[in-house]
Structures are given as structure tokens and as C-alpha cells.
Coordinates of C-alpha atoms and ligand atoms in Angstrom, one line a residue:
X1 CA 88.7 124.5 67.3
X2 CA 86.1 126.0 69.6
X3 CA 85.3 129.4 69.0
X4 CA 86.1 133.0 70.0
X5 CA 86.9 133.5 73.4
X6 CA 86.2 130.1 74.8
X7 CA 89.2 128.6 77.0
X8 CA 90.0 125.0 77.2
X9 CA 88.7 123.5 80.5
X10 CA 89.6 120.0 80.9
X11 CA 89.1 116.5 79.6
X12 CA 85.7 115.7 79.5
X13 CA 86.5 112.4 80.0
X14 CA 87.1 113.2 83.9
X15 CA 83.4 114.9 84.3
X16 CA 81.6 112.0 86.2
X17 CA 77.8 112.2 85.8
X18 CA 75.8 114.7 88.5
X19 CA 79.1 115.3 90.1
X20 CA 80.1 119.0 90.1
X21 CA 84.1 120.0 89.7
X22 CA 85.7 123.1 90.1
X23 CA 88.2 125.0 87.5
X24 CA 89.7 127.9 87.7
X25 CA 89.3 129.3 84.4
X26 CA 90.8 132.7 83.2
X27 CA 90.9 133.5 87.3
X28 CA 87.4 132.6 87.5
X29 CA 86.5 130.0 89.9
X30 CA 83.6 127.3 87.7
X31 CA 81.8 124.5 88.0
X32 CA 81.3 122.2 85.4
X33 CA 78.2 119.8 85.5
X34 CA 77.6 116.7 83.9
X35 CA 74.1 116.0 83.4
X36 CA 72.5 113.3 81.9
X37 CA 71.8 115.5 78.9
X38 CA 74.6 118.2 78.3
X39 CA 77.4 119.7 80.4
X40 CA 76.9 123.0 82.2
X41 CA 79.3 125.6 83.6
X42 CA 78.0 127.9 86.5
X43 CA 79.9 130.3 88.3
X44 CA 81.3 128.3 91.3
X45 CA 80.3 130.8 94.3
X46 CA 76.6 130.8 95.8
X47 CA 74.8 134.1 95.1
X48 CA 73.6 134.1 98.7
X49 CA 77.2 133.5 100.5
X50 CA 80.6 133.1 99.2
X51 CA 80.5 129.0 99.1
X52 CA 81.5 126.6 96.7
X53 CA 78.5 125.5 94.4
X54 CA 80.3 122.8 93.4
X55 CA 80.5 121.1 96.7
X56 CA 76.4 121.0 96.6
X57 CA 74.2 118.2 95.0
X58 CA 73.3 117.9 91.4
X59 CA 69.2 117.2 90.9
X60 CA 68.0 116.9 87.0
X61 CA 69.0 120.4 85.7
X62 CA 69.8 121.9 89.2
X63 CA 73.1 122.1 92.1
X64 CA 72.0 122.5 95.2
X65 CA 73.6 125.0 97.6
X66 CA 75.2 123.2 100.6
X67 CA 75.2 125.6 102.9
X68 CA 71.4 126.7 103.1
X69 CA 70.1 124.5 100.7
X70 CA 69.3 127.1 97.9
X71 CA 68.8 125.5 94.3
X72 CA 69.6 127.2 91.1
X73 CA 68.8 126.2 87.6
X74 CA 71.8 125.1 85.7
X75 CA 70.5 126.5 82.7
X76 CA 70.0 130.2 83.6
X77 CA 71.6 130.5 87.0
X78 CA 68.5 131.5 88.8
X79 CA 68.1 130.6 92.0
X80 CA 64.6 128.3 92.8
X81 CA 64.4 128.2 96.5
X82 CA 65.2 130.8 99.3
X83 CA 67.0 132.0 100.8
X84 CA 69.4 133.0 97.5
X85 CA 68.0 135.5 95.7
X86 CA 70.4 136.5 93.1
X87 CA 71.3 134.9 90.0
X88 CA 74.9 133.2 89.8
X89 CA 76.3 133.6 86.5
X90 CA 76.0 130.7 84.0
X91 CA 78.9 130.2 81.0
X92 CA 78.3 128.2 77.4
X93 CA 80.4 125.6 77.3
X94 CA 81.9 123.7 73.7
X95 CA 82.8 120.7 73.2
X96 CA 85.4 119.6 70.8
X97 CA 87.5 116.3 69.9
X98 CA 86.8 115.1 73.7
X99 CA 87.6 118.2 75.2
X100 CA 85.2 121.3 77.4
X101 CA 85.6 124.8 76.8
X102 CA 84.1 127.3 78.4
X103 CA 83.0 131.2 77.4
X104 CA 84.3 133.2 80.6
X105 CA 85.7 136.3 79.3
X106 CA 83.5 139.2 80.5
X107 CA 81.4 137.4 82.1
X108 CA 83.1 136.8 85.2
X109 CA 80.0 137.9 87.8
X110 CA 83.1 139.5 89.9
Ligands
FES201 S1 75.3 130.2 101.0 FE1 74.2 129.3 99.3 S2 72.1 129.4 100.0 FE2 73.2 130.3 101.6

């Protein structure tokens, strides 16, 4: 069982490698992130304008904001390039017996 709080996600069998995908999870609109190394959930709106992160391009540890090109770290939300200035909120994410959770409550960024 994953711990405290965390909500069940999806499969992780349908996370493709560098391809972002977007959840709703307790209301909260995520993107989950497979890298080559873990799996990362970021909050699935740009800081800069209310776009879809998860419709941008995954780079090593980074997703790239279509709209103005803004990147943010996957790790810590923080954006690396103008024009985003703001962080985007970043969740942890479990993994158990082939499945992704997630750690949303009060952390929603809304
Ligand atoms: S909307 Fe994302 S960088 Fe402008």
C-alpha cells in the first residue's frame, strides 16, 4: 500500500518514456513524466499562462512549455528559462505492485 494521502494515479504500464500525460487527480489537473530514471508528477498548468505542461517536450530531467518555450526542472518545479518566472508545483509520486500514486492533497498550487 502506498502511504498516507497518496491517490492512485494510473497503471504505470501506460507511462511511455519522455512522453508527458495528464490526470486529474483529487480535482487537480497532473502530469506524470517518465524519465529514463524515475517518474515525476508536476502540476499540469504553466506558471507563466494557463497551458497544459503536458502537451510540452520532455528533455533529461525537464518539460518544456509549449507555448513560449519556458523549461522547468522536473524535480523542483522551477522554471529555467524566461519568460516563466514562478515555480509550478511538483508532487512525490509511489510506486507500488505496478501501479503510480501520487501526493496531491494540500498541495494543489490552486
Ligand atoms: S505559457 Fe508557458 S511559458 Fe508562457
Amino acid at each position: 500500500m502506498p502511504s498516507d494521502g497518496y491517490t492512485y494515479v494510473c497503471r504505470f504500464a501506460v507511462l511511455e518514456e519522455n512522453v508527458p500525460r495528464r490526470f486529474e487527480v483529487e480535482g487537480v489537473p497532473v502530469s506524470l513524466v517518465l524519465t529514463e530514471k524515475q517518474v515525476f508528477a508536476i502540476h499540469d498548468v504553466c506558471s507563466h499562462s494557463a497551458v497544459s505542461l503536458s502537451e510540452g517536450e520532455v528533455e533529461g530531467c525537464t518539460v518544456e512549455c509549449w507555448l513560449h518555450g519556458s523549461r522547468f526542472d522536473l524535480r523542483t518545479g522551477n522554471p529555467l528559462d524566461p519568460p516563466a518566472t514562478r515555480p509550478v508545483p511538483v508532487y512525490p509520486v509511489q510506486i507500488e505492485d505496478g501501479c503510480v500514486y501520487a501526493l496531491v492533497e494540500g498541495r494543489s498550487g490552486r
